[in-house]
PDB file of C-alpha atoms in Angstrom:
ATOM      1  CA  UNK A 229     -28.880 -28.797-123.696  1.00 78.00           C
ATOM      2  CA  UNK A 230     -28.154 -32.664-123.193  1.00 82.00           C
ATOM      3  CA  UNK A 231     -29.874 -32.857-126.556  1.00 93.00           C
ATOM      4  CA  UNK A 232     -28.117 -30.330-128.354  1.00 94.00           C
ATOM      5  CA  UNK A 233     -24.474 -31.557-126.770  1.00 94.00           C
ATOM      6  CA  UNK A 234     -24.476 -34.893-127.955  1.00 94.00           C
ATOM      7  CA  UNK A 235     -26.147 -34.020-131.291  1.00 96.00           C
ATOM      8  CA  UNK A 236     -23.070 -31.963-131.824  1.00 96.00           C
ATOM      9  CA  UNK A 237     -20.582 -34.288-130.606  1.00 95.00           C
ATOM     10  CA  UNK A 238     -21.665 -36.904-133.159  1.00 94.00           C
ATOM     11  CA  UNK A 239     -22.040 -34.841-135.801  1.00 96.00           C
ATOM     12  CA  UNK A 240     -18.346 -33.855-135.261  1.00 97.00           C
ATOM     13  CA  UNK A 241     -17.479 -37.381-134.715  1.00 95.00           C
ATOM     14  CA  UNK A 242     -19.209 -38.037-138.306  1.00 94.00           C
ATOM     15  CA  UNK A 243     -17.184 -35.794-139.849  1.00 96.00           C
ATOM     16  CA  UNK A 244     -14.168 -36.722-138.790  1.00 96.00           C
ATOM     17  CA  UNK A 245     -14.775 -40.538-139.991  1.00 94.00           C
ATOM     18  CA  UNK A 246     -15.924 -38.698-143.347  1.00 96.00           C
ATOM     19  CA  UNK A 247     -19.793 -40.191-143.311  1.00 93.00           C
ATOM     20  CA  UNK A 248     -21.774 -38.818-146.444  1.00 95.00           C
ATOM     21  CA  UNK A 249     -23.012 -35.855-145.964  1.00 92.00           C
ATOM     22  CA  UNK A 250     -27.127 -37.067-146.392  1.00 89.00           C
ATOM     23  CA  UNK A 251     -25.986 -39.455-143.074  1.00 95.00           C
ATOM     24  CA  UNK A 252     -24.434 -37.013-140.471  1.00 96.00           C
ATOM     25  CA  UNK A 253     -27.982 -35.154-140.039  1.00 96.00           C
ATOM     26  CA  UNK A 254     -29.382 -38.424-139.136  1.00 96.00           C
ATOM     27  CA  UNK A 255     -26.580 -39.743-136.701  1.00 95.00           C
ATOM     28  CA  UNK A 256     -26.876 -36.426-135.349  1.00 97.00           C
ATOM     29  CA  UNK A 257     -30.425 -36.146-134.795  1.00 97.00           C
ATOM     30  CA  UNK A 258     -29.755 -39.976-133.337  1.00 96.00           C
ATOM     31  CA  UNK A 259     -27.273 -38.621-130.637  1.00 96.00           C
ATOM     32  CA  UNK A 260     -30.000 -36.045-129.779  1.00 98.00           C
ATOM     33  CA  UNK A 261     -32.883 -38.232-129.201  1.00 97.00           C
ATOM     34  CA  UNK A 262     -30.779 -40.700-127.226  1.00 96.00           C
ATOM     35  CA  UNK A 263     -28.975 -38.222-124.902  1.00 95.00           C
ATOM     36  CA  UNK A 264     -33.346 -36.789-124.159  1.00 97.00           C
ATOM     37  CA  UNK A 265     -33.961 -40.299-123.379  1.00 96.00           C
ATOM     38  CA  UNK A 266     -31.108 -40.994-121.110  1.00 94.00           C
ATOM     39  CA  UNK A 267     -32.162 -37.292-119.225  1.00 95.00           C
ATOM     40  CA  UNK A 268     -35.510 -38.423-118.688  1.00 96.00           C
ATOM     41  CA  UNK A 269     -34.579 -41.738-117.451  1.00 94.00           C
ATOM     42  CA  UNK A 270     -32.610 -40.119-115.296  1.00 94.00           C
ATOM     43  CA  UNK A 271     -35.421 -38.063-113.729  1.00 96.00           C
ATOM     44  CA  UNK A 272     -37.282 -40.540-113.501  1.00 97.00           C
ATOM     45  CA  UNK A 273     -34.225 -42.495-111.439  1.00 95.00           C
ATOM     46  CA  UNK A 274     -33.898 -39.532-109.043  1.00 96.00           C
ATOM     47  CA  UNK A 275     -37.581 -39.927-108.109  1.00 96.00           C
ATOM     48  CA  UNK A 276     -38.106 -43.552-108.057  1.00 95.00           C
ATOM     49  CA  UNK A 277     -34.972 -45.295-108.274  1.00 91.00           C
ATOM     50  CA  UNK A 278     -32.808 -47.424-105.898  1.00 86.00           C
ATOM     51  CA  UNK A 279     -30.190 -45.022-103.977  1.00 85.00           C
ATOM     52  CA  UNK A 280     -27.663 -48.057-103.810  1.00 82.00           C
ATOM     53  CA  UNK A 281     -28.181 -48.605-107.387  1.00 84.00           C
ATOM     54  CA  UNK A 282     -28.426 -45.162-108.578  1.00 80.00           C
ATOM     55  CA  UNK A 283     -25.642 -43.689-106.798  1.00 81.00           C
ATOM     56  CA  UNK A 284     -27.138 -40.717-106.387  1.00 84.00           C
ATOM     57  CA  UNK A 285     -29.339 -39.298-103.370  1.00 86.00           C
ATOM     58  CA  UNK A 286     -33.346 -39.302-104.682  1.00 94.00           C
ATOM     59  CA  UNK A 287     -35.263 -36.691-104.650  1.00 96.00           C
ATOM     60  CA  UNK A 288     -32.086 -34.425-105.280  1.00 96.00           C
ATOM     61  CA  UNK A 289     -33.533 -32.720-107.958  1.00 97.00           C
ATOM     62  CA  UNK A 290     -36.553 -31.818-105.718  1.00 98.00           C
ATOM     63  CA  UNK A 291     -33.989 -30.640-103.566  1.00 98.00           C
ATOM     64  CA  UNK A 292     -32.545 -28.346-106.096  1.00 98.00           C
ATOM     65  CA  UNK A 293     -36.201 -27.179-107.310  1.00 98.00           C
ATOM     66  CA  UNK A 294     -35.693 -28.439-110.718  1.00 98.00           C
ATOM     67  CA  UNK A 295     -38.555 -28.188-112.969  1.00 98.00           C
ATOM     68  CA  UNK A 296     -38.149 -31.420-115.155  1.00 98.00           C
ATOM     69  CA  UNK A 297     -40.469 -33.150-117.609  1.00 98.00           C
ATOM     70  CA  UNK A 298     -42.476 -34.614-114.476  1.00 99.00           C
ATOM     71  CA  UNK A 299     -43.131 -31.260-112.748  1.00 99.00           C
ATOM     72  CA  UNK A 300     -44.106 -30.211-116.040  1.00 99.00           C
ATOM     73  CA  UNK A 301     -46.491 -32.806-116.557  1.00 99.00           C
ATOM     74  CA  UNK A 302     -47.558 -33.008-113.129  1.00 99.00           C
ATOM     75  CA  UNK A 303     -48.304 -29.090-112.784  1.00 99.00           C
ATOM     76  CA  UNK A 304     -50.489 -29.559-115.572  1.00 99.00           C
ATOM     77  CA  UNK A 305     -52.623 -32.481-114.464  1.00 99.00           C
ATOM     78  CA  UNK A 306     -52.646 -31.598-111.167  1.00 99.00           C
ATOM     79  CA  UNK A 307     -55.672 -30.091-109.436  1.00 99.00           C
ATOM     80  CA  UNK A 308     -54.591 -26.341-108.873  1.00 99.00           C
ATOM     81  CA  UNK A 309     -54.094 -26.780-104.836  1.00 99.00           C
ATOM     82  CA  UNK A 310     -51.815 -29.683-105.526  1.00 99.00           C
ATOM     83  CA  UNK A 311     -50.003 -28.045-108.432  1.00 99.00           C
ATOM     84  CA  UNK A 312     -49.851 -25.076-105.856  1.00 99.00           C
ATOM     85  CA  UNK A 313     -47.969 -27.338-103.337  1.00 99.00           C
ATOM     86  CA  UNK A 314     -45.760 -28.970-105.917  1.00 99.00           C
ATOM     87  CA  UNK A 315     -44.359 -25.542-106.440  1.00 99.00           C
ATOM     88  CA  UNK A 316     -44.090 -24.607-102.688  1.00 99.00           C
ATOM     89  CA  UNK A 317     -42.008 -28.057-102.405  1.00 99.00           C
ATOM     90  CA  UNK A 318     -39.739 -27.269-105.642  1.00 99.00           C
ATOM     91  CA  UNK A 319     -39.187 -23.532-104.508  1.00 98.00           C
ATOM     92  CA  UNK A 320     -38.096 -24.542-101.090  1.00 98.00           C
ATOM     93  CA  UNK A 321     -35.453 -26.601-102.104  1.00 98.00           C
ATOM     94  CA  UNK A 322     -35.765 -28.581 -98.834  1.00 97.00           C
ATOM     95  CA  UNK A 323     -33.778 -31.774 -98.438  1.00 97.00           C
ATOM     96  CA  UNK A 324     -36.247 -32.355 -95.838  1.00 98.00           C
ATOM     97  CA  UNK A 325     -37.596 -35.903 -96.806  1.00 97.00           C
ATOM     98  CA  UNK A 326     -41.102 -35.913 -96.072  1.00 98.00           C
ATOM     99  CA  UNK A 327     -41.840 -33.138 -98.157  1.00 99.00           C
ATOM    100  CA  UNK A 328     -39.842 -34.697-101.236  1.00 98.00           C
ATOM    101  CA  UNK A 329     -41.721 -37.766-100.953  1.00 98.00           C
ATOM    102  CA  UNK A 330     -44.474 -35.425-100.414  1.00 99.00           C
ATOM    103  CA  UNK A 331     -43.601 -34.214-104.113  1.00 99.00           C
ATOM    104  CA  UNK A 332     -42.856 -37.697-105.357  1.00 99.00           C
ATOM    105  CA  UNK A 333     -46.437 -38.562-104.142  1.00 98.00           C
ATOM    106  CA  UNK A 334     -48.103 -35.974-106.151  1.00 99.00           C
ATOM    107  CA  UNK A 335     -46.318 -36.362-109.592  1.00 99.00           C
ATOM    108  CA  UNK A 336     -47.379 -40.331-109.089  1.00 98.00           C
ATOM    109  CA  UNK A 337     -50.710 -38.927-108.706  1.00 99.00           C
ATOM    110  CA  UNK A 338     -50.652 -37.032-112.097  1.00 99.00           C
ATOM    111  CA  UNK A 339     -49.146 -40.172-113.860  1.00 99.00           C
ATOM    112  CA  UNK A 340     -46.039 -37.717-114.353  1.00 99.00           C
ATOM    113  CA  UNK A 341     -43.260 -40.908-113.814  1.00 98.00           C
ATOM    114  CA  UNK A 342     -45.181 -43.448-116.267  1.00 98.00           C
ATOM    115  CA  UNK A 343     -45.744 -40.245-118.451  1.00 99.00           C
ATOM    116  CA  UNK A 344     -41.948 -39.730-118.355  1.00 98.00           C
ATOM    117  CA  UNK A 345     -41.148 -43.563-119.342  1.00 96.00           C
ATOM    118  CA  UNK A 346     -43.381 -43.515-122.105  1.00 96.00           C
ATOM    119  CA  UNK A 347     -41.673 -40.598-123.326  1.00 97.00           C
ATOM    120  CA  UNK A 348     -38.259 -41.908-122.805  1.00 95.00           C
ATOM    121  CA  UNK A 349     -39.519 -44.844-124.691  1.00 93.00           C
ATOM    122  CA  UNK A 350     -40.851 -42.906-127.570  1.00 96.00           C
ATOM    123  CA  UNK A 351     -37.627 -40.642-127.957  1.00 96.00           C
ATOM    124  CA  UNK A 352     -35.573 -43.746-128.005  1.00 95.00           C
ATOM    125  CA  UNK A 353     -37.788 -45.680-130.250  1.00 94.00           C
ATOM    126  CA  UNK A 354     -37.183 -42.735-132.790  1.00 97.00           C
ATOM    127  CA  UNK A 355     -33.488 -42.731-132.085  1.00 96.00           C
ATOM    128  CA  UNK A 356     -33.530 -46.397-133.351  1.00 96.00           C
ATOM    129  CA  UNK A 357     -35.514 -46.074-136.082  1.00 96.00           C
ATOM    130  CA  UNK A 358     -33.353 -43.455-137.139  1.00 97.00           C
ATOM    131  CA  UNK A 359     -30.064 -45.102-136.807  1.00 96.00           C
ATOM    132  CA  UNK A 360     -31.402 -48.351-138.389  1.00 96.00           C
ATOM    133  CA  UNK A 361     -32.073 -46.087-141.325  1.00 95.00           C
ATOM    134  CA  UNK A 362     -28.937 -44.471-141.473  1.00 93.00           C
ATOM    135  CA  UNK A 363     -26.389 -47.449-140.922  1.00 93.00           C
ATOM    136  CA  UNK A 364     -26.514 -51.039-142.426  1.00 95.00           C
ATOM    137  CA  UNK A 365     -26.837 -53.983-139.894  1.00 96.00           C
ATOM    138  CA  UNK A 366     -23.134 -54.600-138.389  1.00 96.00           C
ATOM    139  CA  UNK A 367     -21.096 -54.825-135.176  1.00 96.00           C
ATOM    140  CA  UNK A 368     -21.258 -51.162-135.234  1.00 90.00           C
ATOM    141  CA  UNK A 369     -24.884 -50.640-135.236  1.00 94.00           C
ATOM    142  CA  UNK A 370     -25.364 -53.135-133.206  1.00 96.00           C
ATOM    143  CA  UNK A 371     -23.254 -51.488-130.398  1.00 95.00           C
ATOM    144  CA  UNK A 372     -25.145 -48.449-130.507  1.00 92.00           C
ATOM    145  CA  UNK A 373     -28.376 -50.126-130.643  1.00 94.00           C
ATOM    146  CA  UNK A 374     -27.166 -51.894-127.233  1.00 94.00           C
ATOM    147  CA  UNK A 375     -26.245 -48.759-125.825  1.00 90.00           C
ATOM    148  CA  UNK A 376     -29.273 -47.346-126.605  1.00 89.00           C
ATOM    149  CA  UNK A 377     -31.320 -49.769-125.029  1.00 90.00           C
ATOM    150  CA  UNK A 378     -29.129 -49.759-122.110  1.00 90.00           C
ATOM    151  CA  UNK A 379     -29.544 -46.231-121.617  1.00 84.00           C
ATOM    152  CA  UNK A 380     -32.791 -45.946-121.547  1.00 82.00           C
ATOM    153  CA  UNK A 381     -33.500 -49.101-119.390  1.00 84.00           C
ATOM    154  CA  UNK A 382     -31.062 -48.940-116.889  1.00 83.00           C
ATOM    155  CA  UNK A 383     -31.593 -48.956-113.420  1.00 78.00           C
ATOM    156  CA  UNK A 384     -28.458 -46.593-112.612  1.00 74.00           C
TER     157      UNK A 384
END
């Protein structure tokens, strides 16, 4: 849905600035990658990021059971006892903190979080190659390039 959202924001905003028609497709499809990218940094921030930094509590979305790209992954490449008490943790939605790093400890286990940044990097790598298609070198590619990186990399 994060996808999908900014996709169609852009692809409004494109139309509105009356972009060719063969170029709103690719902005859009831009947006889309991008806004995957950011969620899955994200993710990755609520496991393994700095609470001062990130704002947010970590582990929160083992707290709400949320089954993100790292769950997946980790359910997957788990062996079946641990994937079993992944989703014990997840469907308890326990703010209890030894079991969420309890979580946090298997998904490193399965490579799930360097799994996740590779894929954040690959999404955005896309994204770029995309826009850098689609728009001429300027300030305003430039700027979106920059935001792209920044969303992606950032630590918050």
């Amino acid at each position: 849905k994060t996808g999908a959202l900014a996709g169609f924001s852009a692809k409004i905003a494109a139309i509105m600035a009356d972009v060719p028609e063969e170029k709103i497709r690719d902005l859009e499809r831009f947006a889309e990658l991008i806004a995957v990218a950011f969620q899955i940094q994200d993710d990755v921030l609520n496991l393994i990021g700095d609470e001062a930094k990130y704002g947010k509590e970590i582990g929160g979305d083992i707290t709400e059971g949320k089954r993100t790209l790292m769950v997946i992954h980790a359910l997957r490449n788990l062996p079946a006892n641990e994937s079993k008490r992944l989703l014990e943790i997840l469907n308890k939605r326990t703010a209890d903190k030894a079991l969420i790093r309890e979580a946090i400890t298997l998904m490193k286990k399965a490579g799930s979080i360097e799994y996740a940044k590779e894929v954040s990097k690959q999404l955005a790598e896309e994204a770029l190659r995309i826009l850098r298609k689609c728009l001429p070198e300027n300030d305003d590619r430039r700027k979106l390039e920059a935001l792209a990186d920044f969303l992606i990399t950032r630590e918050y």
